[in-house]
Amino acid sequence: MDFSFVDAPLDRAEHLRTDSDALARLWPEARVLVLDAKGDAHVDAHGMPPALDGTVVGKRPESAVFLGLHDAQGWFALPAVDAPATLDVPATIDLRTAAAQWPVREATAFAQARAVLHWRDRHRFCGACGAPLEYARAGWLGRCTGCGIEHYPRTDPAVIVAVTDGSRLLLGRQAAWPPGRYSTLAGFVEPGETLEQTVVREVFEESAVRVTGCRYLASQPWPFPASLMLGFIADAGPEAPQVTDELEDARWFDADTIGAALRDAHPELKLSPKSSISRWLIAHWHAQHTGDATG
C-alpha cells in the first residue's frame, strides 16, 4: 500500500508471549525500540533507530513489550523511563516524521510500539474496581490484582471516506489545520453500528451530504493514539455541503483540481500527507476517475 504502517509487519508470534524461556533467549540479540512518554522514539545522530539490542540495554525490564519476530530476531518496545540512564540518546523522532524517513519495517514496528505502550501507560488500573494491573503475555494483557478482570490493548475503529458525486470529490477541513489543508471525511464507529452505517451517519453529520452507497477499500493502523482507519469510497448526490461545528469547511473538488493538488502544484489546496490513508483514498479516486495514477 502507498501509505504507512501497513507494509513489512513483524511476525507477532503470539505463541511466544507466554513462553518466558523463549523470550529470555531472544532478548540478548533482540532489536529494542525505546519510546518516551510522548510516544517519540530514540534515534541516533542521523535520525535513524539506533542499533540497540538486549545486551546494550541490560536485563530485560518487565515493561519491555514483545512486538514480534523478523528473521528469527525478536523485537521489543521499551519505555524510555526504564532504559539505562547511561544510554546515549542524541535525539528523538515522532512517528509521522519517521514514516517519511525510516525503512518501512522499522516505521511499521514503531507504530505498533507506540500504540501498545500508549495503552499500557493509560491503563495501569482496573476500570471496574480501581486496583492496579499486573501485565502478562509479554505486555499484551493487563490482569487486575483486585477483581481479576483481564484487560487487553484497545483499538478504536474509525471510518475514513472518499465521497464522490460521480465527477467530484468531497473534502473537508478542520479549523486547526494549516491553511488550505483538506482531507477526506472521517469519524469513529459508535456501539451497535455497522461500518456502512457509520459512513452514512458521519458524512451527513459533517457535511449534510447523503451517502447512497459505499464499499470498503483498505485499512491503516493510526496510533494517534489508538485508531484503526477503515477506508471506504462512497457515492452521494450533488448536494451543496453544509458544515456545523465539526468542520470549518467542506466542499466539492473536481478532478483537475485534485490532480494538481496530488502533484503539489495547486496554489491553494493542500492534501493529507502521503503517509496517510486519506491521501491514498484521494489518489485512488482520481486514478479511477481519470486513469492518472498521480499521487
XYZ file of C-alpha atoms in Angstrom:
295
model
C 0.000 0.000 0.000
C 1.159 3.555 -0.667
C 0.642 4.647 2.925
C 2.480 3.995 6.146
C 2.361 1.448 8.998
C 0.997 -1.390 6.844
C 3.804 -2.991 4.866
C 6.573 -5.268 6.209
C 4.903 -6.094 9.537
C 6.630 -8.241 12.119
C 5.519 -11.795 12.716
C 3.756 -11.155 16.008
C 4.495 -14.728 17.132
C 1.636 -14.683 19.601
C 2.532 -18.179 20.788
C 5.786 -16.838 22.292
C 4.084 -14.299 24.559
C 3.621 -16.901 27.282
C 6.972 -18.622 26.713
C 9.283 -16.865 29.149
C 12.229 -19.121 28.280
C 11.945 -18.329 24.562
C 11.702 -14.594 25.267
C 14.771 -14.801 27.501
C 16.722 -16.470 24.680
C 15.625 -13.783 22.219
C 16.445 -10.819 24.458
C 20.273 -10.573 24.207
C 20.196 -10.110 20.416
C 16.766 -8.501 20.235
C 16.039 -5.245 18.422
C 14.822 -2.723 21.010
C 12.799 0.396 20.182
C 12.838 2.949 23.004
C 9.920 5.395 23.207
C 9.492 8.377 25.509
C 6.326 9.481 27.311
C 5.150 11.450 24.235
C 5.413 8.373 22.036
C 8.527 9.613 20.239
C 11.353 7.176 19.516
C 15.019 7.458 20.428
C 17.216 7.943 17.352
C 20.888 8.221 16.561
C 22.652 11.330 15.262
C 21.306 10.614 11.756
C 17.674 10.419 12.855
C 17.559 6.651 12.432
C 16.688 3.979 15.018
C 19.883 3.131 16.929
C 21.299 -0.390 16.881
C 20.080 -1.240 20.358
C 19.904 -4.845 21.461
C 19.191 -6.546 24.746
C 22.866 -6.758 25.629
C 23.237 -2.968 25.437
C 20.052 -2.371 27.408
C 20.906 -4.962 30.043
C 18.458 -7.122 31.967
C 15.054 -7.128 30.287
C 12.715 -4.804 32.220
C 9.223 -6.043 32.995
C 7.886 -3.116 30.945
C 9.543 -4.350 27.725
C 6.771 -5.445 25.341
C 7.446 -8.217 22.839
C 6.463 -6.933 19.375
C 7.308 -9.980 17.292
C 9.933 -11.590 15.087
C 11.774 -10.787 11.886
C 14.221 -13.366 10.531
C 14.155 -15.098 13.933
C 15.215 -11.900 15.720
C 12.955 -10.665 18.494
C 11.761 -7.058 18.507
C 10.733 -5.301 21.724
C 9.349 -1.897 22.724
C 10.684 -0.257 25.890
C 9.504 2.895 27.711
C 12.363 5.385 27.978
C 11.891 5.691 31.751
C 13.030 2.070 32.070
C 16.019 2.365 29.724
C 19.501 2.557 31.276
C 20.488 6.052 32.412
C 23.796 5.587 30.584
C 22.061 5.131 27.225
C 23.246 7.850 24.822
C 20.218 9.453 23.153
C 21.185 12.278 20.737
C 17.553 12.981 19.773
C 14.015 11.657 19.395
C 11.667 11.478 16.418
C 7.885 11.496 16.143
C 6.053 8.760 14.268
C 4.850 10.936 11.391
C 8.406 12.075 10.650
C 9.748 8.542 10.999
C 7.174 7.326 8.469
C 8.862 9.514 5.855
C 12.466 8.787 6.840
C 12.780 5.290 8.286
C 12.805 1.961 6.463
C 9.304 0.560 6.121
C 9.723 -2.288 8.633
C 11.061 -0.003 11.351
C 8.290 2.543 10.801
C 5.610 -0.157 10.962
C 7.122 -1.567 14.166
C 7.307 1.964 15.616
C 3.569 2.376 15.032
C 2.890 -0.925 16.782
C 5.155 0.022 19.686
C 3.587 3.451 20.088
C 0.078 2.022 20.216
C 0.735 -0.703 22.770
C 2.880 1.464 25.062
C 0.227 4.199 24.971
C -2.375 1.638 26.034
C -0.206 0.425 28.905
C 0.557 3.945 30.071
C -3.153 4.829 30.154
C -4.364 1.527 31.623
C -2.421 0.984 34.827
C -5.525 0.489 36.965
C -8.670 -1.567 36.569
C -11.621 0.353 35.163
C -14.037 -1.809 37.171
C -12.585 -1.738 40.705
C -9.599 0.629 40.535
C -6.956 -1.885 41.645
C -3.527 -1.918 39.933
C -2.974 -4.100 36.887
C -0.231 -6.670 36.526
C 0.934 -7.309 32.975
C 1.333 -10.731 31.406
C 1.685 -12.262 27.943
C 4.855 -10.216 27.251
C 2.977 -6.979 27.843
C -0.230 -7.687 25.924
C -2.518 -8.482 28.868
C -3.287 -6.494 31.995
C -4.771 -8.560 34.823
C -6.486 -6.794 37.714
C -4.913 -7.573 41.089
C -8.251 -6.930 42.766
C -11.183 -8.410 40.854
C -9.189 -10.449 38.332
C -10.681 -8.865 35.189
C -8.439 -9.137 32.144
C -7.717 -6.022 30.075
C -6.405 -6.136 26.509
C -4.972 -3.400 24.257
C -7.673 -1.196 22.825
C -8.099 -0.097 19.227
C -10.827 2.378 18.239
C -12.304 1.735 14.763
C -12.980 4.769 12.582
C -14.171 5.109 9.007
C -12.477 7.446 6.537
C -14.362 8.105 3.332
C -13.731 9.370 -0.187
C -17.201 10.662 -1.117
C -17.936 11.287 -4.798
C -20.953 12.570 -6.732
C -19.610 10.907 -9.873
C -17.434 13.750 -11.117
C -16.248 15.492 -7.940
C -14.730 14.559 -4.588
C -15.980 15.842 -1.235
C -13.266 17.070 1.152
C -13.423 18.929 4.436
C -11.088 20.812 6.747
C -10.796 21.432 10.468
C -10.077 24.916 11.764
C -6.834 23.832 13.445
C -5.244 22.542 10.238
C -2.684 24.513 8.199
C -4.191 26.937 5.653
C -5.519 25.191 2.561
C -5.365 21.660 4.035
C -8.354 19.471 3.144
C -8.930 15.776 3.755
C -11.463 13.020 3.329
C -14.202 12.863 5.951
C -13.778 10.534 8.919
C -15.339 9.554 12.222
C -15.463 6.902 14.913
C -17.741 3.873 14.875
C -20.428 4.017 17.559
C -21.681 1.000 19.545
C -24.230 -1.016 17.637
C -23.283 0.385 14.211
C -22.082 -1.358 11.124
C -19.217 0.280 9.258
C -21.569 1.175 6.412
C -23.981 2.847 8.827
C -21.093 4.828 10.279
C -20.153 6.050 6.797
C -23.677 7.318 6.173
C -24.003 8.952 9.601
C -20.579 10.592 9.741
C -20.725 12.049 6.241
C -24.173 13.501 6.899
C -23.214 14.853 10.341
C -20.136 16.604 8.979
C -21.423 17.839 5.609
C -25.216 17.248 5.287
C -24.422 15.173 2.181
C -26.373 11.911 1.950
C -24.427 8.774 1.011
C -26.324 6.358 -1.249
C -23.814 3.507 -1.227
C -20.280 2.663 -0.185
C -17.663 -0.056 -0.343
C -14.596 -0.879 1.716
C -11.136 -0.433 0.160
C -8.329 -0.703 2.735
C -7.326 -0.010 6.343
C -4.464 1.641 8.210
C -3.367 1.464 11.848
C -3.317 5.046 13.105
C -1.778 5.153 16.590
C -2.620 8.793 17.343
C -3.289 7.463 19.831
C -5.126 4.182 19.131
C -7.251 4.113 15.990
C -7.757 1.798 13.049
C -8.795 3.760 9.962
C -11.147 1.790 7.710
C -11.097 3.316 4.235
C -14.229 3.498 2.076
C -15.301 5.060 -1.182
C -18.887 6.297 -1.169
C -21.425 7.571 -3.680
C -23.606 10.572 -2.938
C -25.870 13.110 -4.577
C -24.548 16.531 -5.581
C -25.983 18.410 -2.590
C -24.143 21.530 -1.527
C -22.208 20.700 1.682
C -23.293 22.383 4.903
C -20.963 22.254 7.899
C -21.683 22.507 11.615
C -19.172 22.728 14.447
C -17.288 19.552 13.399
C -15.673 21.113 10.318
C -14.686 24.620 9.347
C -15.452 23.961 5.687
C -16.452 21.191 3.268
C -16.667 21.447 -0.499
C -16.638 19.509 -3.758
C -13.445 19.473 -5.843
C -13.231 18.465 -9.496
C -10.682 16.011 -10.862
C -8.410 18.666 -12.363
C -8.106 20.430 -9.011
C -7.468 17.159 -7.203
C -4.846 16.167 -9.770
C -2.967 19.423 -9.312
C -3.065 19.035 -5.540
C -1.757 15.469 -5.792
C 1.209 16.853 -7.715
C 1.638 19.522 -5.014
C 1.045 22.026 -7.795
C -2.174 23.695 -6.640
C -1.685 27.194 -5.187
C -4.396 26.811 -2.536
C -5.444 23.184 -1.996
C -3.142 21.069 0.198
C -3.951 17.400 0.727
C -3.223 14.997 3.565
C 0.387 13.776 3.879
C 1.468 10.826 1.759
C 1.829 8.648 4.860
C -1.947 8.677 5.414
C -4.702 6.504 4.004
C -6.608 9.735 3.323
C -4.104 10.704 0.633
C -4.265 7.185 -0.799
C -8.086 7.313 -0.979
C -7.932 10.636 -2.807
C -5.328 9.298 -5.252
C -7.359 6.105 -5.736
C -10.491 8.089 -6.628
C -8.537 10.317 -9.002
C -6.930 7.344 -10.747
C -10.278 5.561 -11.107
C -11.895 8.721 -12.457
C -9.163 9.864 -14.848
C -6.832 6.908 -15.363
C -3.991 9.046 -13.977
C -2.083 7.302 -11.159
C -0.532 10.564 -9.897
C -0.285 10.799 -6.109
